[in-house]
CSV table of C-alpha atoms in Angstrom, one decimal:
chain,number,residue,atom,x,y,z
Q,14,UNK,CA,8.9,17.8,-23.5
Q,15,UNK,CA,6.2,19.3,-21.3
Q,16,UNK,CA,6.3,18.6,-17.8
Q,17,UNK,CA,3.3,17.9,-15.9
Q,18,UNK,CA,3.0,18.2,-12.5
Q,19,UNK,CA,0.0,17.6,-10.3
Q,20,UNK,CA,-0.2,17.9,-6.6
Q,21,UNK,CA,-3.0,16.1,-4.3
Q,22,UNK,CA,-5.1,18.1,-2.0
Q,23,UNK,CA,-6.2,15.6,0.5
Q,24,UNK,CA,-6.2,17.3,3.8
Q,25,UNK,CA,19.4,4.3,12.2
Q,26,UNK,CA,18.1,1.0,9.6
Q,27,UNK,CA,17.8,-2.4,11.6
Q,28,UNK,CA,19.9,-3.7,8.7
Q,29,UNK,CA,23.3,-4.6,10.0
Q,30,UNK,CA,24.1,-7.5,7.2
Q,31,UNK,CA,22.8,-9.1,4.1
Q,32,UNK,CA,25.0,-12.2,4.5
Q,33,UNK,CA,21.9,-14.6,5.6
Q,34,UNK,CA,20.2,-16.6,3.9
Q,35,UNK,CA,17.6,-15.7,1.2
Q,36,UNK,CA,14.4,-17.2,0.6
Q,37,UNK,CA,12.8,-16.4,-2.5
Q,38,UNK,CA,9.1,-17.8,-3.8
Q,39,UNK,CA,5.6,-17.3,-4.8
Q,40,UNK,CA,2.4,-17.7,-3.2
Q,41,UNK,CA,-0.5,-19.1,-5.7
Q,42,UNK,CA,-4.0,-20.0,-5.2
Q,43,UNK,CA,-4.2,-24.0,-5.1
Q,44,UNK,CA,-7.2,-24.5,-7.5
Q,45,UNK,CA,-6.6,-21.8,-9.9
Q,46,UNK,CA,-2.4,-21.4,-10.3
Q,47,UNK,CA,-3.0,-17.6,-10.2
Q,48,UNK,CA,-0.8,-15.5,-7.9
Q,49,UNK,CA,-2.0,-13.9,-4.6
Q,50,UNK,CA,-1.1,-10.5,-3.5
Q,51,UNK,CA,-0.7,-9.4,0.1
Q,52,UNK,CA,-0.1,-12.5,1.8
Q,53,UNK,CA,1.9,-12.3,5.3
Q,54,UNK,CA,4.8,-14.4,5.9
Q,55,UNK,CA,6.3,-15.4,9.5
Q,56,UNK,CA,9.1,-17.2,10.0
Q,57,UNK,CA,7.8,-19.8,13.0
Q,58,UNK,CA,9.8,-18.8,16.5
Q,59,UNK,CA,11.4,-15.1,15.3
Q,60,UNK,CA,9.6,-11.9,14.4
Q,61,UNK,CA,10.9,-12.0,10.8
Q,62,UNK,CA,8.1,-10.9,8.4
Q,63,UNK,CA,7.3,-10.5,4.7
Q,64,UNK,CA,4.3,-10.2,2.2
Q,65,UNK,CA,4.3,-10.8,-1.4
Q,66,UNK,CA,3.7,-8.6,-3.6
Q,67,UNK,CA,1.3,-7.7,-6.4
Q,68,UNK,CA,2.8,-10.7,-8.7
Q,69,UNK,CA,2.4,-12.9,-5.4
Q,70,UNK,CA,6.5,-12.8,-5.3
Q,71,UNK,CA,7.7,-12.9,-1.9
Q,72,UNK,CA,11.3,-12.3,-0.1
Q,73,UNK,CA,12.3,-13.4,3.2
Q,74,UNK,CA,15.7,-13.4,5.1
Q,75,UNK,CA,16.4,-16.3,7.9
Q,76,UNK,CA,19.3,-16.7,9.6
Q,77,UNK,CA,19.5,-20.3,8.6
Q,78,UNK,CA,18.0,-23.4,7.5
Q,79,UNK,CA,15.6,-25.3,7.8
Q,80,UNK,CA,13.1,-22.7,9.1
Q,81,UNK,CA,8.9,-23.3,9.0
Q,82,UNK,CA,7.1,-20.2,7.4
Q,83,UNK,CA,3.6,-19.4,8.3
Q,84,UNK,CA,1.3,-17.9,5.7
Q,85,UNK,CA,-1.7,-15.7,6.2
Q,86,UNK,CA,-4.6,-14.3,3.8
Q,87,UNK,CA,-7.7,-13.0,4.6
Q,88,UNK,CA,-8.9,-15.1,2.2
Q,89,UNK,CA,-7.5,-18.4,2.6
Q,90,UNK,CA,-6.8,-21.0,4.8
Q,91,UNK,CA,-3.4,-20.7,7.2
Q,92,UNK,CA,-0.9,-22.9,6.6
Q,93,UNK,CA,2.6,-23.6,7.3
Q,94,UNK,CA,5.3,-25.3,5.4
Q,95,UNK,CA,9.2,-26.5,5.9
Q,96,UNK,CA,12.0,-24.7,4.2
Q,97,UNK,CA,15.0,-26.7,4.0
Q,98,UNK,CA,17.0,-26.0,1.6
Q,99,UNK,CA,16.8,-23.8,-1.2
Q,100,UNK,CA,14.8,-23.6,-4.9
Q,101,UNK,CA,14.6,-21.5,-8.0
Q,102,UNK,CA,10.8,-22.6,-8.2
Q,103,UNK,CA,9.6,-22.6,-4.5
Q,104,UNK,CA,5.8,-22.4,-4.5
Q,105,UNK,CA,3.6,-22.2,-2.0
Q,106,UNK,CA,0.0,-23.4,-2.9
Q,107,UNK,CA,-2.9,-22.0,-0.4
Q,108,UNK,CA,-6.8,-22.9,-0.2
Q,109,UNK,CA,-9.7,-20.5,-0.4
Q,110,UNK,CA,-11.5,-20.2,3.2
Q,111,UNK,CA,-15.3,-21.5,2.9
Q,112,UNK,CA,-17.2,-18.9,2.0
Q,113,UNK,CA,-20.6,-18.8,4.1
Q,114,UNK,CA,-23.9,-17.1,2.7
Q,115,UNK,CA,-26.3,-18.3,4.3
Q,116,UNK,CA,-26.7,-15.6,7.0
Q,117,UNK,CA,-26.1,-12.5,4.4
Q,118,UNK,CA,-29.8,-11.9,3.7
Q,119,UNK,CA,-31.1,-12.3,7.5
Q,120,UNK,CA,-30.6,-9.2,8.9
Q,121,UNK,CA,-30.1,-6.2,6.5
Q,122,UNK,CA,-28.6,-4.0,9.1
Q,123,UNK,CA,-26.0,-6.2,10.6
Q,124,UNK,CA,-23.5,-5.2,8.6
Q,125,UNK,CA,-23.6,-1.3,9.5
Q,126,UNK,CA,-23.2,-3.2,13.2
Q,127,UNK,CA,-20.4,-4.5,12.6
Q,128,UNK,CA,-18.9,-2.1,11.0
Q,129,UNK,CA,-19.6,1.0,13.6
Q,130,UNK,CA,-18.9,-1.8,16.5
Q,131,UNK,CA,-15.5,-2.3,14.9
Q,132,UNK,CA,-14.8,1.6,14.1
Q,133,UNK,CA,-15.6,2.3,17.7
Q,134,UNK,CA,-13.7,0.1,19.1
Q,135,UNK,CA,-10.8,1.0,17.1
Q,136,UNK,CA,-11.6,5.0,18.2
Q,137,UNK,CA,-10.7,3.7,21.6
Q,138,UNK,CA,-6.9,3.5,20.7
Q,139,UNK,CA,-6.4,6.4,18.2
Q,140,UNK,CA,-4.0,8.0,20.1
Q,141,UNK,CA,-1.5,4.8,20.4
Q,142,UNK,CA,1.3,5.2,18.3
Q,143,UNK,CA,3.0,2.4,16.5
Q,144,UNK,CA,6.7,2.8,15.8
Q,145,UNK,CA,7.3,0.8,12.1
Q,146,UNK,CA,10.3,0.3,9.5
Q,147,UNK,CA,8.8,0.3,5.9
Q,148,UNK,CA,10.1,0.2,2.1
Q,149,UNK,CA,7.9,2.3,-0.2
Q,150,UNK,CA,8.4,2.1,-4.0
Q,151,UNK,CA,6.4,4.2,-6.1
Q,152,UNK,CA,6.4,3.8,-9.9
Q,153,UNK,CA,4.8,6.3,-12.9
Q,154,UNK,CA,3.7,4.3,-16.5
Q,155,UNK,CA,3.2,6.5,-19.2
Q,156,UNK,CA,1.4,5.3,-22.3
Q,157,UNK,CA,2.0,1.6,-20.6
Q,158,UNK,CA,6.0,2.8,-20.7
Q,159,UNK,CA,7.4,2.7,-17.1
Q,160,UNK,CA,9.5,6.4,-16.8
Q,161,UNK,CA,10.2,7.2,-13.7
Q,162,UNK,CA,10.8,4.9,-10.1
Q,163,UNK,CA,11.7,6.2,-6.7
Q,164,UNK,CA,12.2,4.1,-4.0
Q,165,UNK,CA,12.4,5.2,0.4
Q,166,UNK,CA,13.2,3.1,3.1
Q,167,UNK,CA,11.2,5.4,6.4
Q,168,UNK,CA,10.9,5.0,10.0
Q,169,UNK,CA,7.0,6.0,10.3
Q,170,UNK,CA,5.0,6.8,13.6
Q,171,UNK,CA,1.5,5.3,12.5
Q,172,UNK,CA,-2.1,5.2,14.5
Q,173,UNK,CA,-5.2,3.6,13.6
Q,174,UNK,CA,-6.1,7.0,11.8
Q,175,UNK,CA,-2.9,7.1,9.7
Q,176,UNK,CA,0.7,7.9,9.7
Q,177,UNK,CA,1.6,10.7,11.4
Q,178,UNK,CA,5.1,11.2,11.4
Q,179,UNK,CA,8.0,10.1,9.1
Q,180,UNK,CA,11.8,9.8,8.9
Q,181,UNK,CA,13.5,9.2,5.4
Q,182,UNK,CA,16.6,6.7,5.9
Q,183,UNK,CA,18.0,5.4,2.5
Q,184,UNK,CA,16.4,6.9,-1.1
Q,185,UNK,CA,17.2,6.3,-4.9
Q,186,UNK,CA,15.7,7.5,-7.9
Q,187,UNK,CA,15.9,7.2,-11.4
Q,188,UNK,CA,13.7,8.2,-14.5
Q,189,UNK,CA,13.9,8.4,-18.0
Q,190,UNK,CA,13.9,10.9,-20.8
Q,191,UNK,CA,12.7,9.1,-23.5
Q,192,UNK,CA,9.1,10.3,-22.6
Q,193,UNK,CA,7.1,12.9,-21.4
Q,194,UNK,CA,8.5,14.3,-17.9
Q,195,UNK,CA,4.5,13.3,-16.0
Q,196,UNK,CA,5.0,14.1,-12.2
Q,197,UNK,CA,2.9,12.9,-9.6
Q,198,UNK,CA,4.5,15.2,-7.0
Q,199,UNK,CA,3.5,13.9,-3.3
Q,200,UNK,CA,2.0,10.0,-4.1
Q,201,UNK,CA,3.7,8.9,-0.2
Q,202,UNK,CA,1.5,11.9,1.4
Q,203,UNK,CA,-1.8,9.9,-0.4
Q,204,UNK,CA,-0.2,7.0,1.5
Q,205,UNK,CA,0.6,8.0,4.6
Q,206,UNK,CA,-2.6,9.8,4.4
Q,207,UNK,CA,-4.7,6.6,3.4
Q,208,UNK,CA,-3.0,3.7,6.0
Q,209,UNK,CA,-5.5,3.6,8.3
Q,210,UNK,CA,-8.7,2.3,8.9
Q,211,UNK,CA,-10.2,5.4,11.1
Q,212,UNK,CA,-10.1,7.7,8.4
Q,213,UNK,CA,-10.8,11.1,9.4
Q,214,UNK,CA,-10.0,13.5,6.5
Q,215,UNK,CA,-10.7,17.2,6.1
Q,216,UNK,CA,-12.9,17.3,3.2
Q,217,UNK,CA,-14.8,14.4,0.6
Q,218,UNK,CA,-16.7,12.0,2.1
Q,219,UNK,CA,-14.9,8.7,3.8
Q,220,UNK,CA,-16.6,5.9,6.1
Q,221,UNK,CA,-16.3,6.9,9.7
Q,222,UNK,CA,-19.0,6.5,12.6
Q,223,UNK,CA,-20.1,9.8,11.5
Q,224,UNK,CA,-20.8,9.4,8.3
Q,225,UNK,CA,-22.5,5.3,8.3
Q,226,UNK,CA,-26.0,6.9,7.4
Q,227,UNK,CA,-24.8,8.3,3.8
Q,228,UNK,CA,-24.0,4.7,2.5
Q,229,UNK,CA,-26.0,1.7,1.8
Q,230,UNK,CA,-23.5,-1.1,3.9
Q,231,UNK,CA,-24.1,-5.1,3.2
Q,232,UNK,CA,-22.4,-8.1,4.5
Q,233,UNK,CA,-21.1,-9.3,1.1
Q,234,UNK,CA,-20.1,-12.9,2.5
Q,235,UNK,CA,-18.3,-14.3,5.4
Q,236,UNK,CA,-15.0,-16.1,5.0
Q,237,UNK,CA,-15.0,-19.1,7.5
Q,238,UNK,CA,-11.2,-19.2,9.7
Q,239,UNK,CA,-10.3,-21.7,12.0
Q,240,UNK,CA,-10.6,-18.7,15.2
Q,241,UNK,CA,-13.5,-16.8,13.5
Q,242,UNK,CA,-15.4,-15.6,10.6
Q,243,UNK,CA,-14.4,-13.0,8.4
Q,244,UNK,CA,-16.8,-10.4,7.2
Q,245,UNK,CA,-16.9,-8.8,4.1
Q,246,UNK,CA,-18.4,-5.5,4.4
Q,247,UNK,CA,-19.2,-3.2,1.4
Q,248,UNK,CA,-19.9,0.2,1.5
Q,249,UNK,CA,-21.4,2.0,-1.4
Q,250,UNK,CA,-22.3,5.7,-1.1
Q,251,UNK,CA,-25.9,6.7,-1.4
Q,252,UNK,CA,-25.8,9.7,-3.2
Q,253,UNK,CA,-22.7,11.6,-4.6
Q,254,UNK,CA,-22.5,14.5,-6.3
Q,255,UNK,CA,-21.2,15.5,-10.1
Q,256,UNK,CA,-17.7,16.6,-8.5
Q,257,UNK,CA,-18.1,15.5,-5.2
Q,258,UNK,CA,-15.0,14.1,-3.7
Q,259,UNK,CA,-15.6,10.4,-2.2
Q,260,UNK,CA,-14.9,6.9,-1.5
Q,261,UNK,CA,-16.8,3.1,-1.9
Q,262,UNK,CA,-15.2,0.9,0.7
Q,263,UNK,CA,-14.6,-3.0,1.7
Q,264,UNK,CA,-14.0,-4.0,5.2
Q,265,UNK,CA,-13.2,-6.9,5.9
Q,266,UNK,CA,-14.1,-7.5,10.0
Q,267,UNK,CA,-13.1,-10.2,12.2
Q,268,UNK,CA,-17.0,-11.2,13.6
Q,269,UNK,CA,-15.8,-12.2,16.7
Q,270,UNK,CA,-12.7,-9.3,17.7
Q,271,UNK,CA,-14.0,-6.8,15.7
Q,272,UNK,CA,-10.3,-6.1,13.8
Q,273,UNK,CA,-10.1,-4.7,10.7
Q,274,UNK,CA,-7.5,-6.9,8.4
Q,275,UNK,CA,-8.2,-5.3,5.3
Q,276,UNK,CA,-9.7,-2.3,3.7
Q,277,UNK,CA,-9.9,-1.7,0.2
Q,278,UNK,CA,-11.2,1.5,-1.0
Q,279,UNK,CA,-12.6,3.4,-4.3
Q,280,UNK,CA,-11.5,7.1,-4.3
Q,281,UNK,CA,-13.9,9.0,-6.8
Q,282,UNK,CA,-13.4,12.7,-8.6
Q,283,UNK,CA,-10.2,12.9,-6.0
Q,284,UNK,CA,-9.5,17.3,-6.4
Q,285,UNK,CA,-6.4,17.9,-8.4
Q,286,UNK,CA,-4.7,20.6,-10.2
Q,287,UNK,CA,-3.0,20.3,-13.4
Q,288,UNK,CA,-0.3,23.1,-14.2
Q,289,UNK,CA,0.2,24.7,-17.5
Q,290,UNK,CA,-3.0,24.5,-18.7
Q,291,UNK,CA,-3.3,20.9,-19.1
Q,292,UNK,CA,-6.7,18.9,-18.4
Q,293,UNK,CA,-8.4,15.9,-17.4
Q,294,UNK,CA,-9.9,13.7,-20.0
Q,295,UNK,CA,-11.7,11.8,-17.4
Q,296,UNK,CA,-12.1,12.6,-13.5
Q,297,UNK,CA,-8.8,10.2,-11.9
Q,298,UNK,CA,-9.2,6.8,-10.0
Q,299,UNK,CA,-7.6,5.5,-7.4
Q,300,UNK,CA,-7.4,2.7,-5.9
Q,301,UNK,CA,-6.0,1.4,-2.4
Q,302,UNK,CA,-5.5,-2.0,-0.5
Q,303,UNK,CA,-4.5,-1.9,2.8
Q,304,UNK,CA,-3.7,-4.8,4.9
Q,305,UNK,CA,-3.5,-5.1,8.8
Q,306,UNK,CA,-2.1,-8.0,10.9
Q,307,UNK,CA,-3.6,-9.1,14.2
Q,308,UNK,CA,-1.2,-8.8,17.3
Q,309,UNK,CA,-1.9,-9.1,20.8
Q,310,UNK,CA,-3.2,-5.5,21.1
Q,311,UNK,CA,-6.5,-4.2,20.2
Q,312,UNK,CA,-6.2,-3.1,17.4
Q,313,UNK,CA,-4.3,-4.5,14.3
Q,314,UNK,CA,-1.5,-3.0,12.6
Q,315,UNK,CA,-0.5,-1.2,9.3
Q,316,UNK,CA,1.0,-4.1,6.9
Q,317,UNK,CA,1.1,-2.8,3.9
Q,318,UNK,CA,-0.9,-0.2,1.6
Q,319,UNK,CA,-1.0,0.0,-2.0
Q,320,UNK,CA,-2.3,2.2,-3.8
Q,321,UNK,CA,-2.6,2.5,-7.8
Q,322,UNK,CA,-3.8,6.1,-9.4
Q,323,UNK,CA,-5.1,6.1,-12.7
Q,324,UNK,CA,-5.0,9.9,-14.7
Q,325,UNK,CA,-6.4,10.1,-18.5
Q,326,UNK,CA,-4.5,13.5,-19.1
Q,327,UNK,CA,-4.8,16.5,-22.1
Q,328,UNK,CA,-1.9,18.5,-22.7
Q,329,UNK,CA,-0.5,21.5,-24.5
Q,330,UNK,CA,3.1,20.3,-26.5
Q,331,UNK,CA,4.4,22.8,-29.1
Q,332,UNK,CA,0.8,24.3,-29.6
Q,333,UNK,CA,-0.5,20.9,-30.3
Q,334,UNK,CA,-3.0,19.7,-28.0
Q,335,UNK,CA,-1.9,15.7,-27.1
Q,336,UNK,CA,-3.4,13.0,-24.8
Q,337,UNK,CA,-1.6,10.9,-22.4
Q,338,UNK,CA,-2.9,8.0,-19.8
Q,339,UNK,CA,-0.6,7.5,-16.7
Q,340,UNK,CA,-0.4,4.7,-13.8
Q,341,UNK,CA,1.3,5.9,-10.7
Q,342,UNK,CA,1.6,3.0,-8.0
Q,343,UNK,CA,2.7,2.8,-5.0
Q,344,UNK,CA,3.6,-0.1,-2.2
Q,345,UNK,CA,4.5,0.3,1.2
Q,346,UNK,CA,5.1,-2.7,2.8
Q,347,UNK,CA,6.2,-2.9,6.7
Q,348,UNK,CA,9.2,-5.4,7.6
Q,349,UNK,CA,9.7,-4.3,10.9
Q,350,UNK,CA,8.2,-3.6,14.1
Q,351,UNK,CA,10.3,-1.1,16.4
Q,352,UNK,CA,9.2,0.7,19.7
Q,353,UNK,CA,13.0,2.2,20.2
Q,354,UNK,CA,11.9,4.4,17.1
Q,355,UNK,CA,9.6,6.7,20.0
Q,356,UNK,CA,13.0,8.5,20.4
Q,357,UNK,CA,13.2,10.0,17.0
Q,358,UNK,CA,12.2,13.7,16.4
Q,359,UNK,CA,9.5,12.5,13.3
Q,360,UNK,CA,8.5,14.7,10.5
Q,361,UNK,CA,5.3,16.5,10.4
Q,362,UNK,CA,3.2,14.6,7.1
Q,363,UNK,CA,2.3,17.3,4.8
Q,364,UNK,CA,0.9,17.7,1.4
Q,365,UNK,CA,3.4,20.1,0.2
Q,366,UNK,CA,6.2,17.6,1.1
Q,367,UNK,CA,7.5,16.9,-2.6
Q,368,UNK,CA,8.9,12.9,-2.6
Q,369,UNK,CA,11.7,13.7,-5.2
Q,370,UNK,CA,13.4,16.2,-2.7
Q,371,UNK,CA,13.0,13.9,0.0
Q,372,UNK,CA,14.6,11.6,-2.4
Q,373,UNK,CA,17.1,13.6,-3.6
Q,374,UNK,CA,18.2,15.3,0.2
Q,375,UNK,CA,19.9,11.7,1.1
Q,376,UNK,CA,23.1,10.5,-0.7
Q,377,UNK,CA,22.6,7.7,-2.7
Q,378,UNK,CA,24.6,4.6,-1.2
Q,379,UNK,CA,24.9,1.9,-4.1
Q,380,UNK,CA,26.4,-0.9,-1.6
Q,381,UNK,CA,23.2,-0.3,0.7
Q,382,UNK,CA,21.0,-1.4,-2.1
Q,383,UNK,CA,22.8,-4.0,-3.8
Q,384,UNK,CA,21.1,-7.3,-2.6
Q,385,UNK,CA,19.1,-5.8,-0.4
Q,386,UNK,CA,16.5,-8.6,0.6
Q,387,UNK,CA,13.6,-6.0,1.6
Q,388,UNK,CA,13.8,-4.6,-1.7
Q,389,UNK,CA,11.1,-7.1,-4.0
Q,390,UNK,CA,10.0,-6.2,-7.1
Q,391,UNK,CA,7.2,-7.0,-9.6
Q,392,UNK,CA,8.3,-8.2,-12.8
Q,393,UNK,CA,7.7,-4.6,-14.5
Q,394,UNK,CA,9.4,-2.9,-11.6
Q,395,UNK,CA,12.3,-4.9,-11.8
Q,396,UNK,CA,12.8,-4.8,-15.7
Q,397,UNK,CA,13.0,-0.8,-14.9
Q,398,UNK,CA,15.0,-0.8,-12.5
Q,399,UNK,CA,17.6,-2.9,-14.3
Q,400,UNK,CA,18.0,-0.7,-17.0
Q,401,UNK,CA,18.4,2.6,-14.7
Q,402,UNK,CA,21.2,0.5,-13.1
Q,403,UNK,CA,22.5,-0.4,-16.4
Q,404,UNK,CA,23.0,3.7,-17.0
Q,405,UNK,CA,24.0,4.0,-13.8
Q,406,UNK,CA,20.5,6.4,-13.8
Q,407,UNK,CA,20.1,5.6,-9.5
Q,408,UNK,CA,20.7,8.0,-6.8
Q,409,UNK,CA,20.5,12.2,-8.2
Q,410,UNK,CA,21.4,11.2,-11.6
Q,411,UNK,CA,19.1,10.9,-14.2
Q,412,UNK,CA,19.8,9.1,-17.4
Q,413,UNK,CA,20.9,11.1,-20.7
């Protein structure tokens, strides 16, 4: 089979043991029983952390029992609850903040306020680095057949702009051959790239303090917290061109601190090349969510960021001209927190940095892996991954 390969043009492990205990469970919305992404988990009195992932699935270790976890959303209510001992089915069940209205329609321009109030405040800090531990997964569906998985645990230097440094520490990867070879080639550069809220890029057109006037910005709604309300800030370009490279953005802004604790963005005709002739059916979509938690800085940190790319593709096979539609999606959560990390001599981010070397430069270590509580999986994911560890497919190998 044809390969594809496209490439983007945006310009020591604190894991000593496994032997703790586990806690496994999912986080569902009380009135509706469906799942909620993204939520941050705190085990009460330690700086252990988690966030469930896109099926709501959450993993977190403790060194004990019983422990009291505290759960945070943007969108819901905080709340805490008692793990004592251990359950196949532990759910937790969260409420939906009030949502507030009323003052939406007041003031037509309040929204841009906010926003550029909150951008300039975080300006202030762009030059403070944060030293992180993060797990990144990145999976590619062909033809709604998962075919390829690669998974990094990184140390990261990250600002309010983006990540700017990186440091690969464990890898594996595995793919299969049963379909065509499709290759995002540098998905973690789109994420490192995307992590923060100051966005600065080199070329298309992104929301920074600069560039407010070319969008039409509303307060959607507020979402009422106990400390403060929440506002939901949408961002919708005015005027874009045929092939003009840009995004449509939601902040959501604390009213009162001005943090940004989630941005979710809509990247339009994103500029891509196709090799061997190959060609886009439709111009890609992507799709990111990042979240940020609240410390007692100024500014809130990188959480997690995923992003999802969708590519409608036509190909050349055997003088036959095919079609193809591919999902590549990535998550890269944060676990860990680490200031000692300054000392590290960081990697440069580049766009030419291809993730499968970086992959394949570290030797697969199957004991690291096995069990490894950081490493949680959506349903799909997992099924995947199961069967590449089945054909002992994980590390440089690749399945027959």
């Amino acid at each position: 089979m044809k390969k594809l390969l496209l490439f983007l043009f945006f310009a020591s492990l604190g894991i000593k043991s496994f032997a703790q205990t586990i806690i496994q469970g999912k986080v569902v919305d009380e009135t509706t029983g469906e799942a909620i992404p993204f939520v941050s988990l705190m085990i009460v009195g330690t700086q252990t952390t988690s966030i469930t992932n896109e099926n709501g699935d959450f993993t977190i270790k403790a060194s004990n029992l019983p422990v009291k976890l505290k759960l945070s959303h943007v969108s819901y209510l905080i709340s805490e609850t008692d793990v004592k001992s251990l359950s196949d089915n532990f759910v937790v069940k969260l409420k939906q903040a009030s949502i507030n209205l009323s003052e939406v329609k007041i003031d037509p321009y309040l929204g841009k306020r906010i926003l550029k109030n909150a951008l300039e405040k975080a300006a202030k800090y762009k030059d403070e680095n944060h030293y992180l531990k993060v797990f990144y997964r990145q999976l590619t569906s062909v033809n709604n057949n998962p075919t390829k998985i690669h998974e990094i645990f990184y140390d990261i230097k990250w600002n309010v702009t983006r990540t700017t440094g990186w440091i690969a520490k464990q890898t594996r990867f595995a793919e299969s051959k049963n379909q065509i070879a499709f290759d995002l080639s540098n998905q973690s550069y789109f994420t490192f790239g995307s992590s923060g809220y100051l966005i600065q890029p080199n070329s298309g057109t992104f929301i920074t303090t600069k560039t407010l006037d070319k969008y039409t910005i509303e307060v959607e709604r507020y979402i009422e917290q106990a400390d403060q309300d929440i506002a939901v800030i949408t961002c919708k370009i005015k005027k874009a061109g045929k092939k003009q490279f840009y995004t449509n953005s939601t902040y959501y802004v604390g009213t009162e601190d001005l943090k940004i604790y989630r941005l979710e963005n809509n990247i339009l005709n994103l500029p891509m090349n196709l090799s061997n002739g190959s060609n886009f059916k439709y111009p890609p979509i992507v799709k990111t969510i990042a979240t940020f938690k609240s410390t007692s800085d100024s500014v809130s940190v990188l959480e997690s960021i995923s992003t999802k790319m969708y590519l409608s593709v036509n190909y050349m096979d055997r003088m036959r001209s095919s079609d193809l539609s591919a999902i590549v999606s990535s998550l890269l959560t944060v676990y860990q927190e680490d200031d000692s990390l300054k000392n590290e001599s960081f990697q440069s981010v580049k766009r030419d940095t291809k993730d499968k070397n970086i992959v394949e430069s570290i030797k697969y270590n199957a004991d690291f892996w096995r069990n490894n509580p950081i490493v949680k999986q959506t349903s799909l994911e997992d099924k995947f991954s199961k069967m590449m560890e089945g054909q002992n497919a994980f590390g440089t190998m690749i399945n027959p």
